[in-house]
Tab-separated table of C-alpha atoms in Angstrom:
chain	number	residue	atom	x	y	z
E	1	UNK	CA	-10.664	-34.163	10.482
E	2	UNK	CA	-11.023	-32.439	13.868
E	3	UNK	CA	-13.767	-30.245	12.407
E	4	UNK	CA	-15.660	-33.256	11.073
E	5	UNK	CA	-15.258	-35.189	14.323
E	6	UNK	CA	-16.500	-32.290	16.432
E	7	UNK	CA	-19.481	-31.910	14.107
E	8	UNK	CA	-20.390	-35.581	14.572
E	9	UNK	CA	-20.073	-35.433	18.391
E	10	UNK	CA	-22.345	-32.383	18.603
E	11	UNK	CA	-24.924	-34.007	16.372
E	12	UNK	CA	-24.781	-37.205	18.437
E	13	UNK	CA	-25.383	-35.376	21.717
E	14	UNK	CA	-28.232	-33.331	20.312
E	15	UNK	CA	-29.860	-36.356	18.679
E	16	UNK	CA	-29.930	-38.191	22.024
E	17	UNK	CA	-31.936	-35.236	23.324
E	18	UNK	CA	-34.463	-35.747	20.510
E	19	UNK	CA	-33.344	-32.576	18.770
E	20	UNK	CA	-32.936	-34.188	15.378
E	21	UNK	CA	-34.176	-31.158	13.486
E	22	UNK	CA	-31.689	-28.934	15.279
E	23	UNK	CA	-28.911	-31.417	14.545
E	24	UNK	CA	-29.701	-31.358	10.866
E	25	UNK	CA	-29.670	-27.575	10.900
E	26	UNK	CA	-26.279	-27.584	12.586
E	27	UNK	CA	-24.799	-29.993	10.039
E	28	UNK	CA	-26.077	-27.747	7.271
E	29	UNK	CA	-24.718	-24.660	9.006
E	30	UNK	CA	-21.218	-26.071	9.381
E	31	UNK	CA	-21.265	-27.265	5.787
E	32	UNK	CA	-22.200	-23.811	4.536
E	33	UNK	CA	-19.367	-22.259	6.529
E	34	UNK	CA	-16.892	-24.592	4.832
E	35	UNK	CA	-18.249	-23.648	1.407
E	36	UNK	CA	-17.867	-19.969	2.262
E	37	UNK	CA	-14.161	-20.373	3.085
E	38	UNK	CA	-13.566	-22.198	-0.196
E	39	UNK	CA	-15.318	-19.433	-2.120
E	40	UNK	CA	-13.196	-16.749	-0.451
E	41	UNK	CA	-10.004	-18.528	-1.482
E	42	UNK	CA	-11.266	-18.929	-5.046
E	43	UNK	CA	-12.171	-15.244	-5.264
E	44	UNK	CA	-8.812	-14.079	-3.890
E	45	UNK	CA	-6.947	-16.225	-6.409
E	46	UNK	CA	-9.104	-14.947	-9.278
E	47	UNK	CA	-8.541	-11.304	-8.291
E	48	UNK	CA	-4.781	-11.824	-8.164
E	49	UNK	CA	-4.615	-13.612	-11.528
E	50	UNK	CA	-6.633	-10.897	-13.247
E	51	UNK	CA	-4.723	-8.012	-11.691
E	52	UNK	CA	-1.361	-9.496	-12.726
E	53	UNK	CA	-2.454	-10.351	-16.261
E	54	UNK	CA	-2.597	-14.150	-15.944
E	55	UNK	CA	-5.841	-14.309	-17.913
E	56	UNK	CA	-5.455	-17.821	-19.315
E	57	UNK	CA	-4.626	-19.125	-15.848
E	58	UNK	CA	-7.684	-17.358	-14.438
E	59	UNK	CA	-9.954	-18.787	-17.147
E	60	UNK	CA	-8.661	-22.333	-16.691
E	61	UNK	CA	-8.973	-22.107	-12.885
E	62	UNK	CA	-12.580	-20.965	-13.110
E	63	UNK	CA	-13.416	-23.701	-15.592
E	64	UNK	CA	-11.835	-26.325	-13.358
E	65	UNK	CA	-13.978	-25.109	-10.443
E	66	UNK	CA	-16.995	-25.691	-12.714
E	67	UNK	CA	-15.954	-29.290	-13.366
E	68	UNK	CA	-14.491	-28.631	-16.809
E	69	UNK	CA	-11.132	-30.370	-17.112
E	70	UNK	CA	-9.574	-27.354	-18.821
E	71	UNK	CA	-5.833	-27.906	-18.531
E	72	UNK	CA	-4.913	-27.737	-22.211
E	73	UNK	CA	-5.940	-24.564	-24.056
E	74	UNK	CA	-5.717	-26.490	-27.312
E	75	UNK	CA	-8.124	-29.194	-26.188
E	76	UNK	CA	-10.863	-27.494	-24.178
E	77	UNK	CA	-14.064	-29.377	-23.327
E	78	UNK	CA	-17.375	-27.989	-24.576
E	79	UNK	CA	-19.090	-25.335	-22.459
E	80	UNK	CA	-22.326	-26.638	-20.984
E	81	UNK	CA	-24.727	-24.463	-19.022
E	82	UNK	CA	-25.442	-25.437	-15.423
E	83	UNK	CA	-27.589	-23.169	-13.303
E	84	UNK	CA	-25.228	-23.401	-10.333
E	85	UNK	CA	-22.386	-22.021	-12.474
E	86	UNK	CA	-23.879	-18.719	-13.655
E	87	UNK	CA	-21.232	-16.552	-11.980
E	88	UNK	CA	-18.481	-18.950	-13.031
E	89	UNK	CA	-19.651	-18.581	-16.621
E	90	UNK	CA	-19.377	-14.792	-16.298
E	91	UNK	CA	-15.905	-14.858	-14.750
E	92	UNK	CA	-14.677	-17.417	-17.276
E	93	UNK	CA	-16.113	-15.352	-20.122
E	94	UNK	CA	-14.344	-12.198	-18.959
E	95	UNK	CA	-11.044	-14.043	-18.455
E	96	UNK	CA	-11.194	-15.602	-21.940
E	97	UNK	CA	-12.130	-12.203	-23.381
E	98	UNK	CA	-9.028	-10.702	-21.794
E	99	UNK	CA	-6.957	-13.676	-22.953
E	100	UNK	CA	-8.071	-13.104	-26.551
E	101	UNK	CA	-10.125	-16.276	-27.018
E	102	UNK	CA	-13.272	-14.643	-28.382
E	103	UNK	CA	-15.030	-17.906	-29.235
E	104	UNK	CA	-14.624	-19.378	-25.763
E	105	UNK	CA	-15.666	-16.073	-24.175
E	106	UNK	CA	-18.810	-15.970	-26.304
E	107	UNK	CA	-19.743	-19.525	-25.302
E	108	UNK	CA	-19.607	-18.628	-21.625
E	109	UNK	CA	-21.464	-15.333	-22.079
E	110	UNK	CA	-24.269	-17.116	-23.893
E	111	UNK	CA	-24.385	-19.843	-21.230
E	112	UNK	CA	-24.732	-17.233	-18.467
E	113	UNK	CA	-27.457	-15.480	-20.430
E	114	UNK	CA	-29.616	-18.616	-20.447
E	115	UNK	CA	-30.629	-18.125	-16.821
E	116	UNK	CA	-32.103	-14.719	-17.658
E	117	UNK	CA	-34.509	-16.214	-20.183
E	118	UNK	CA	-35.901	-12.777	-20.972
E	119	UNK	CA	-34.830	-11.758	-24.476
E	120	UNK	CA	-35.425	-12.967	-27.985
E	121	UNK	CA	-33.085	-12.559	-30.936
E	122	UNK	CA	-34.508	-9.153	-31.840
E	123	UNK	CA	-33.467	-7.722	-28.509
E	124	UNK	CA	-36.985	-7.582	-27.049
E	125	UNK	CA	-37.953	-8.730	-23.590
E	126	UNK	CA	-39.839	-11.991	-24.057
E	127	UNK	CA	-40.597	-13.119	-20.538
E	128	UNK	CA	-39.367	-12.704	-16.985
E	129	UNK	CA	-39.161	-14.907	-13.934
E	130	UNK	CA	-38.419	-13.734	-10.432
E	131	UNK	CA	-37.459	-16.289	-7.830
E	132	UNK	CA	-39.094	-16.189	-4.434
E	133	UNK	CA	-38.523	-18.144	-1.263
E	134	UNK	CA	-35.284	-18.922	0.504
E	135	UNK	CA	-36.450	-17.384	3.759
E	136	UNK	CA	-34.678	-19.922	5.932
E	137	UNK	CA	-31.331	-19.955	4.126
E	138	UNK	CA	-31.431	-16.584	2.386
E	139	UNK	CA	-31.209	-15.490	-1.228
E	140	UNK	CA	-27.770	-17.076	-1.546
E	141	UNK	CA	-29.413	-20.518	-1.586
E	142	UNK	CA	-31.213	-19.751	-4.839
E	143	UNK	CA	-29.954	-19.900	-8.415
E	144	UNK	CA	-28.076	-16.695	-9.154
E	145	UNK	CA	-29.756	-14.339	-11.590
E	146	UNK	CA	-27.493	-11.556	-12.924
E	147	UNK	CA	-28.413	-8.032	-11.890
E	148	UNK	CA	-29.499	-5.588	-14.603
E	149	UNK	CA	-26.022	-4.036	-14.810
E	150	UNK	CA	-24.450	-7.489	-15.133
E	151	UNK	CA	-26.981	-8.487	-17.783
E	152	UNK	CA	-26.325	-5.278	-19.715
E	153	UNK	CA	-22.583	-5.881	-19.456
E	154	UNK	CA	-23.044	-9.335	-21.013
E	155	UNK	CA	-24.658	-7.771	-24.079
E	156	UNK	CA	-22.098	-4.968	-24.113
E	157	UNK	CA	-19.209	-7.431	-24.310
E	158	UNK	CA	-20.980	-9.575	-26.880
E	159	UNK	CA	-21.509	-6.456	-29.011
E	160	UNK	CA	-17.788	-5.669	-28.743
E	161	UNK	CA	-16.911	-9.206	-29.835
E	162	UNK	CA	-19.238	-8.948	-32.818
E	163	UNK	CA	-18.012	-5.476	-33.778
E	164	UNK	CA	-14.381	-6.477	-33.891
E	165	UNK	CA	-15.360	-9.523	-35.941
E	166	UNK	CA	-17.198	-7.270	-38.428
E	167	UNK	CA	-20.612	-8.763	-37.582
E	168	UNK	CA	-22.438	-5.462	-37.261
E	169	UNK	CA	-25.956	-6.868	-37.530
E	170	UNK	CA	-25.309	-9.130	-34.546
E	171	UNK	CA	-23.711	-6.227	-32.673
E	172	UNK	CA	-26.866	-4.181	-33.234
E	173	UNK	CA	-28.977	-6.985	-31.701
E	174	UNK	CA	-26.802	-7.110	-28.586
E	175	UNK	CA	-26.870	-3.327	-28.162
E	176	UNK	CA	-30.673	-3.417	-28.506
E	177	UNK	CA	-30.819	-6.059	-25.809
E	178	UNK	CA	-28.646	-3.964	-23.516
E	179	UNK	CA	-30.886	-0.950	-24.014
E	180	UNK	CA	-34.059	-2.930	-23.383
E	181	UNK	CA	-32.679	-4.482	-20.216
E	182	UNK	CA	-31.658	-1.049	-19.017
E	183	UNK	CA	-35.189	0.276	-19.482
E	184	UNK	CA	-36.774	-2.735	-17.763
E	185	UNK	CA	-34.613	-2.536	-14.625
E	186	UNK	CA	-37.045	-0.254	-12.791
E	187	UNK	CA	-39.881	-2.726	-13.292
E	188	UNK	CA	-37.723	-5.605	-12.040
E	189	UNK	CA	-36.852	-3.931	-8.749
E	190	UNK	CA	-40.383	-2.727	-8.183
E	191	UNK	CA	-41.569	-6.330	-8.646
E	192	UNK	CA	-38.897	-7.639	-6.262
E	193	UNK	CA	-40.010	-5.198	-3.571
E	194	UNK	CA	-43.663	-6.199	-3.934
E	195	UNK	CA	-42.754	-9.888	-3.673
E	196	UNK	CA	-40.501	-9.332	-0.658
E	197	UNK	CA	-43.163	-7.356	1.168
E	198	UNK	CA	-45.745	-10.032	0.389
E	199	UNK	CA	-43.452	-12.744	1.766
E	200	UNK	CA	-42.787	-10.686	4.899
E	201	UNK	CA	-46.513	-10.192	5.502
E	202	UNK	CA	-47.183	-13.918	5.064
E	203	UNK	CA	-44.615	-14.674	7.755
E	204	UNK	CA	-45.976	-12.054	10.126
E	205	UNK	CA	-42.966	-9.749	9.898
E	206	UNK	CA	-43.456	-6.077	10.608
E	207	UNK	CA	-42.259	-3.839	7.789
E	208	UNK	CA	-38.962	-2.135	8.564
E	209	UNK	CA	-38.459	1.427	7.399
E	210	UNK	CA	-35.617	1.022	4.901
E	211	UNK	CA	-34.526	4.662	5.121
E	212	UNK	CA	-34.187	4.582	8.909
E	213	UNK	CA	-32.481	1.194	8.734
E	214	UNK	CA	-29.969	2.521	6.207
E	215	UNK	CA	-29.259	5.636	8.268
E	216	UNK	CA	-28.466	3.473	11.299
E	217	UNK	CA	-26.635	0.538	9.762
E	218	UNK	CA	-25.486	1.811	6.335
E	219	UNK	CA	-24.265	5.386	6.904
E	220	UNK	CA	-22.021	5.118	3.819
E	221	UNK	CA	-25.129	5.190	1.641
E	222	UNK	CA	-25.593	8.841	2.586
E	223	UNK	CA	-22.363	9.705	0.714
E	224	UNK	CA	-23.158	7.773	-2.461
E	225	UNK	CA	-23.923	9.538	-5.716
E	226	UNK	CA	-26.038	6.986	-7.606
E	227	UNK	CA	-27.130	7.690	-11.139
E	228	UNK	CA	-30.583	9.187	-11.490
E	229	UNK	CA	-31.625	6.323	-13.745
E	230	UNK	CA	-30.686	2.714	-14.378
E	231	UNK	CA	-28.011	2.958	-17.026
E	232	UNK	CA	-24.600	1.520	-17.783
E	233	UNK	CA	-23.155	4.595	-19.532
E	234	UNK	CA	-20.509	2.801	-21.661
E	235	UNK	CA	-23.149	0.482	-23.148
E	236	UNK	CA	-25.436	3.400	-23.951
E	237	UNK	CA	-22.468	5.376	-25.286
E	238	UNK	CA	-21.301	2.555	-27.559
E	239	UNK	CA	-24.828	2.096	-28.910
E	240	UNK	CA	-25.111	5.841	-29.567
E	241	UNK	CA	-21.811	5.807	-31.504
E	242	UNK	CA	-22.778	2.656	-33.384
E	243	UNK	CA	-26.129	4.075	-34.506
E	244	UNK	CA	-24.773	7.559	-35.098
E	245	UNK	CA	-22.252	6.226	-37.588
E	246	UNK	CA	-24.832	4.305	-39.659
E	247	UNK	CA	-25.647	7.384	-41.730
E	248	UNK	CA	-29.463	7.261	-41.844
E	249	UNK	CA	-31.862	9.711	-40.248
E	250	UNK	CA	-33.695	7.189	-38.055
E	251	UNK	CA	-30.520	5.823	-36.486
E	252	UNK	CA	-29.109	9.334	-36.051
E	253	UNK	CA	-32.193	10.403	-34.093
E	254	UNK	CA	-31.999	7.293	-31.915
E	255	UNK	CA	-28.304	7.966	-31.376
E	256	UNK	CA	-29.036	11.539	-30.319
E	257	UNK	CA	-31.559	10.364	-27.724
E	258	UNK	CA	-29.137	7.790	-26.378
E	259	UNK	CA	-26.292	10.301	-26.248
E	260	UNK	CA	-28.539	12.686	-24.335
E	261	UNK	CA	-28.971	9.991	-21.694
E	262	UNK	CA	-25.195	9.624	-21.468
E	263	UNK	CA	-24.703	13.370	-21.107
E	264	UNK	CA	-27.317	13.426	-18.361
E	265	UNK	CA	-25.207	10.888	-16.454
E	266	UNK	CA	-21.657	12.074	-17.097
E	267	UNK	CA	-19.523	15.163	-17.600
E	268	UNK	CA	-17.372	13.492	-20.232
E	269	UNK	CA	-16.488	16.260	-22.744
E	270	UNK	CA	-16.384	13.851	-25.703
E	271	UNK	CA	-19.957	12.761	-25.024
E	272	UNK	CA	-21.016	16.412	-24.937
E	273	UNK	CA	-19.217	16.994	-28.252
E	274	UNK	CA	-20.885	13.901	-29.723
E	275	UNK	CA	-24.315	15.138	-28.668
E	276	UNK	CA	-23.653	18.506	-30.272
E	277	UNK	CA	-22.664	16.869	-33.563
E	278	UNK	CA	-25.640	14.484	-33.502
E	279	UNK	CA	-27.983	17.399	-32.866
E	280	UNK	CA	-26.579	18.969	-36.042
E	281	UNK	CA	-27.282	15.758	-37.947
E	282	UNK	CA	-23.799	14.235	-38.430
E	283	UNK	CA	-21.691	12.563	-35.750
E	284	UNK	CA	-18.448	12.876	-37.726
E	285	UNK	CA	-18.831	15.437	-40.540
E	286	UNK	CA	-15.106	15.488	-41.381
E	287	UNK	CA	-14.972	11.686	-41.552
E	288	UNK	CA	-11.750	11.656	-39.525
E	289	UNK	CA	-12.915	10.886	-35.981
E	290	UNK	CA	-11.342	8.334	-33.663
E	291	UNK	CA	-12.925	7.355	-30.374
E	292	UNK	CA	-10.959	5.645	-27.633
E	293	UNK	CA	-13.026	3.849	-24.995
E	294	UNK	CA	-11.300	2.151	-22.079
E	295	UNK	CA	-12.064	0.125	-18.989
E	296	UNK	CA	-9.759	-0.335	-16.028
E	297	UNK	CA	-9.570	-1.937	-12.610
E	298	UNK	CA	-12.063	-4.232	-10.954
E	299	UNK	CA	-15.596	-3.357	-9.908
E	300	UNK	CA	-16.960	-3.369	-6.364
E	301	UNK	CA	-17.561	-6.509	-4.392
E	302	UNK	CA	-19.957	-7.470	-1.625
E	303	UNK	CA	-19.279	-8.443	1.977
E	304	UNK	CA	-21.669	-9.516	4.696
E	305	UNK	CA	-23.041	-7.197	7.370
E	306	UNK	CA	-24.987	-8.628	10.343
E	307	UNK	CA	-27.639	-6.957	12.451
E	308	UNK	CA	-29.430	-8.475	15.461
E	309	UNK	CA	-33.209	-8.275	15.390
E	310	UNK	CA	-35.616	-9.132	18.257
E	311	UNK	CA	-38.587	-11.155	16.974
E	312	UNK	CA	-41.690	-11.764	19.124
E	313	UNK	CA	-42.628	-15.445	19.618
E	314	UNK	CA	-45.040	-17.446	21.784
E	315	UNK	CA	-42.450	-17.428	24.579
E	316	UNK	CA	-41.617	-13.734	24.425
E	317	UNK	CA	-38.775	-12.637	22.153
E	318	UNK	CA	-36.084	-14.449	20.226
E	319	UNK	CA	-33.068	-12.478	19.030
E	320	UNK	CA	-32.043	-13.532	15.538
E	321	UNK	CA	-29.464	-12.143	13.173
E	322	UNK	CA	-30.222	-10.787	9.757
E	323	UNK	CA	-27.449	-10.694	7.195
E	324	UNK	CA	-27.309	-8.208	4.364
E	325	UNK	CA	-24.734	-7.416	1.679
E	326	UNK	CA	-22.544	-4.335	1.897
E	327	UNK	CA	-20.551	-2.791	-0.976
E	328	UNK	CA	-16.755	-2.532	-0.945
E	329	UNK	CA	-14.889	-0.440	-3.526
E	330	UNK	CA	-11.873	-2.026	-5.223
E	331	UNK	CA	-10.957	0.667	-7.756
E	332	UNK	CA	-10.566	4.280	-6.647
E	333	UNK	CA	-8.830	5.549	-9.782
E	334	UNK	CA	-11.199	7.539	-11.995
E	335	UNK	CA	-8.943	7.347	-15.071
E	336	UNK	CA	-6.926	4.545	-16.747
E	337	UNK	CA	-3.450	3.377	-15.760
E	338	UNK	CA	-1.993	4.181	-19.208
E	339	UNK	CA	-1.350	7.327	-21.290
E	340	UNK	CA	-2.197	8.032	-24.929
E	341	UNK	CA	0.459	9.614	-27.118
E	342	UNK	CA	0.260	10.582	-30.802
E	343	UNK	CA	3.401	12.139	-32.229
E	344	UNK	CA	4.498	14.820	-29.767
E	345	UNK	CA	1.029	15.175	-28.264
E	346	UNK	CA	-0.381	13.451	-25.227
E	347	UNK	CA	-4.142	12.981	-25.069
E	348	UNK	CA	-6.241	12.447	-21.985
E	349	UNK	CA	-9.167	10.120	-21.460
E	350	UNK	CA	-11.923	11.561	-19.325
E	351	UNK	CA	-14.099	9.467	-16.981
E	352	UNK	CA	-17.227	8.090	-18.616
E	353	UNK	CA	-18.652	5.892	-15.860
E	354	UNK	CA	-17.936	4.283	-12.518
E	355	UNK	CA	-18.995	0.703	-11.903
E	356	UNK	CA	-19.336	1.618	-8.242
E	357	UNK	CA	-21.940	4.263	-9.045
E	358	UNK	CA	-23.777	1.832	-11.312
E	359	UNK	CA	-23.917	-0.846	-8.612
E	360	UNK	CA	-24.772	1.751	-5.959
E	361	UNK	CA	-27.733	2.806	-8.092
E	362	UNK	CA	-28.996	-0.764	-8.147
E	363	UNK	CA	-28.202	-1.321	-4.479
E	364	UNK	CA	-30.189	1.765	-3.482
E	365	UNK	CA	-33.220	0.565	-5.419
E	366	UNK	CA	-32.897	-3.014	-4.188
E	367	UNK	CA	-32.325	-2.087	-0.554
E	368	UNK	CA	-35.974	-1.937	0.627
E	369	UNK	CA	-36.600	-5.394	-0.868
E	370	UNK	CA	-33.422	-6.807	0.700
E	371	UNK	CA	-34.434	-5.529	4.145
E	372	UNK	CA	-37.978	-6.887	3.730
E	373	UNK	CA	-36.718	-10.318	2.671
E	374	UNK	CA	-34.147	-10.424	5.481
E	375	UNK	CA	-36.869	-9.563	7.991
E	376	UNK	CA	-39.134	-12.295	6.623
E	377	UNK	CA	-36.275	-14.770	6.902
E	378	UNK	CA	-35.584	-13.693	10.486
E	379	UNK	CA	-39.192	-14.321	11.450
E	380	UNK	CA	-39.145	-17.747	9.778
E	381	UNK	CA	-35.984	-18.767	11.634
E	382	UNK	CA	-37.307	-17.409	14.936
E	383	UNK	CA	-40.449	-19.534	14.590
E	384	UNK	CA	-38.387	-22.663	13.877
E	385	UNK	CA	-36.006	-21.914	16.735
E	386	UNK	CA	-38.860	-21.323	19.194
E	387	UNK	CA	-40.693	-24.475	18.084
E	388	UNK	CA	-37.614	-26.678	18.507
E	389	UNK	CA	-36.984	-25.259	21.962
E	390	UNK	CA	-40.549	-25.880	23.098
E	391	UNK	CA	-40.706	-29.434	21.744
E	392	UNK	CA	-37.216	-30.749	22.435
E	393	UNK	CA	-35.902	-28.744	25.347
E	394	UNK	CA	-33.364	-26.041	26.082
E	395	UNK	CA	-30.333	-27.799	24.573
E	396	UNK	CA	-32.088	-28.378	21.280
E	397	UNK	CA	-33.249	-24.770	21.335
E	398	UNK	CA	-29.678	-23.619	21.932
E	399	UNK	CA	-28.347	-25.703	19.046
E	400	UNK	CA	-31.142	-24.390	16.848
E	401	UNK	CA	-30.068	-20.865	17.785
E	402	UNK	CA	-26.457	-21.611	16.831
E	403	UNK	CA	-27.584	-23.231	13.594
E	404	UNK	CA	-29.840	-20.282	12.841
E	405	UNK	CA	-26.946	-17.842	13.209
E	406	UNK	CA	-24.659	-19.993	11.054
E	407	UNK	CA	-27.220	-20.467	8.296
E	408	UNK	CA	-28.033	-16.767	8.194
E	409	UNK	CA	-25.961	-15.607	5.262
E	410	UNK	CA	-26.157	-12.540	3.071
E	411	UNK	CA	-26.209	-13.072	-0.661
E	412	UNK	CA	-22.829	-11.543	-1.500
E	413	UNK	CA	-22.587	-13.109	-4.938
E	414	UNK	CA	-21.790	-10.869	-7.876
E	415	UNK	CA	-19.686	-10.838	-11.016
E	416	UNK	CA	-16.234	-10.253	-9.535
E	417	UNK	CA	-14.368	-9.521	-12.770
E	418	UNK	CA	-16.478	-6.548	-13.804
E	419	UNK	CA	-14.338	-3.458	-14.560
E	420	UNK	CA	-14.007	-0.643	-12.055
E	421	UNK	CA	-14.209	2.366	-14.337
E	422	UNK	CA	-14.710	3.471	-17.936
E	423	UNK	CA	-13.204	6.414	-19.798
E	424	UNK	CA	-13.612	7.848	-23.285
E	425	UNK	CA	-12.089	10.416	-25.624
E	426	UNK	CA	-12.757	11.681	-29.136
E	427	UNK	CA	-10.018	13.022	-31.413
E	428	UNK	CA	-9.340	13.798	-35.057
E	429	UNK	CA	-6.696	11.819	-36.908
E	430	UNK	CA	-4.779	11.715	-40.153
E	431	UNK	CA	-4.673	8.422	-42.120
E	432	UNK	CA	-1.439	6.589	-41.322
E	433	UNK	CA	-0.944	8.332	-37.981
E	434	UNK	CA	-0.342	6.310	-34.828
E	435	UNK	CA	-1.573	6.194	-31.262
E	436	UNK	CA	0.779	4.834	-28.614
E	437	UNK	CA	-0.630	3.324	-25.440
E	438	UNK	CA	2.056	3.909	-22.820
E	439	UNK	CA	1.996	1.903	-19.573
E	440	UNK	CA	4.434	0.449	-17.049
E	441	UNK	CA	4.398	-2.802	-19.030
E	442	UNK	CA	5.700	-1.037	-22.155
E	443	UNK	CA	4.391	0.752	-25.257
E	444	UNK	CA	1.815	-0.524	-27.733
E	445	UNK	CA	1.239	1.308	-31.007
E	446	UNK	CA	-1.909	1.326	-33.136
E	447	UNK	CA	-1.650	2.573	-36.716
E	448	UNK	CA	-4.777	4.252	-38.051
E	449	UNK	CA	-4.543	2.919	-41.595
E	450	UNK	CA	-8.241	2.981	-42.362
E	451	UNK	CA	-10.323	5.881	-43.537
E	452	UNK	CA	-13.471	7.177	-41.904
E	453	UNK	CA	-14.525	6.930	-38.245
E	454	UNK	CA	-12.611	4.540	-36.013
E	455	UNK	CA	-13.232	3.123	-32.548
E	456	UNK	CA	-10.456	1.714	-30.360
E	457	UNK	CA	-11.232	-0.233	-27.191
E	458	UNK	CA	-8.653	-0.717	-24.419
E	459	UNK	CA	-8.924	-2.980	-21.371
E	460	UNK	CA	-6.476	-2.932	-18.446
E	461	UNK	CA	-7.328	-4.783	-15.242
E	462	UNK	CA	-4.435	-3.653	-13.056
E	463	UNK	CA	-1.634	-1.054	-13.166
E	464	UNK	CA	1.000	-3.705	-13.936
E	465	UNK	CA	-1.065	-5.700	-16.434
E	466	UNK	CA	-0.504	-4.958	-20.119
E	467	UNK	CA	-3.371	-3.041	-21.781
E	468	UNK	CA	-5.366	-5.091	-24.278
E	469	UNK	CA	-6.044	-3.039	-27.395
E	470	UNK	CA	-8.757	-3.774	-29.962
E	471	UNK	CA	-9.893	-1.826	-33.028
E	472	UNK	CA	-13.652	-2.233	-33.172
E	473	UNK	CA	-14.244	-0.050	-36.212
E	474	UNK	CA	-12.003	1.167	-39.023
E	475	UNK	CA	-9.200	-1.362	-38.641
């Protein structure tokens, strides 16, 4: 109540000075700050629930934040897409996936995919729409559109759901979509940069050298090792395995090309072995191969970084803040938290991909556009601030300055429940043999009763959470 009362008193004083525009900006600024605190609490609770294995609780909490009265898992309301809930759909989908409710997970994945509006059922890009604007309040004020890696991950998970349900035709469609989105990522970021530069020019902002800006304000970027291309290696790897096991020459050649892309991105020995076998024409000539693919931890998150920028105006210079996102790593472990044991032998999973490197690749490509848009926004706010000061006096100008700082927010939204790392291994097996997944939560045993190639997928969010084991092929 104190916060609300103080807000009203400030607005009253400023309004009496004819600074109504500044007052409105201040109300908006304080409101946005309150929303930010609520979001931080929500994110912290979600991280804790996922890391400790409370997946149902996490899913229900996210759905409640969306306005779905999801208190009874046996009587869940229908999932309805709302553009403001894109990230909630993604987090709810991942939580339900971990909880084992495939149908509910699929509903949320498909709801989140609606905002992309760029693929048809054959996996081809149909159309694209890039949002522009938001100079005054920043990109965070616009409807969230998943990044290429997030979009690819949607299709990756949908393919996994279809594969373990035996719907291989649908899995193929999702893997095609993932591949197409991967290839179109370069065009998306090039378009974003052109649009950001155009907006900056329209607002009279001088172009900032992104490389120099990064060297000064983002020194950590100098230590990154981004991938040379836009790719989510586990999605490409799964598609290569899927096609390579179909048994026809066309799919085998496509699989070889895909596996070559994986090998170019990773030192995983199983991927190198797979490429060798595909080059010889048969991914599993002995018909006794088992692949184990795993994901562990949580992917990186974004925090805000502020930089002051002097902007020339009619009265000289106005110093305004620009706010940009900065990456924070949450998973440093390159390999899973569990061990694989078969009989007396222990097998190792080798790193396949890092979500940090994937996001760093995107961040590096997006960075020039982010700086250009932030600069354009700074100029727009400086003009408003200067105009209010000239028309309504020093106090109104001061309040406008405070409001400008408070409404300058970096877009730090991203899919928080993405995994941190992926690993993979390829082994030979004997029918009836077992694989034990050994973790601090206990042992889980998978019996390889089927014949022919088999794929096992394992998810483990945190070291103390129980691994979730799924047989995608050969169960």
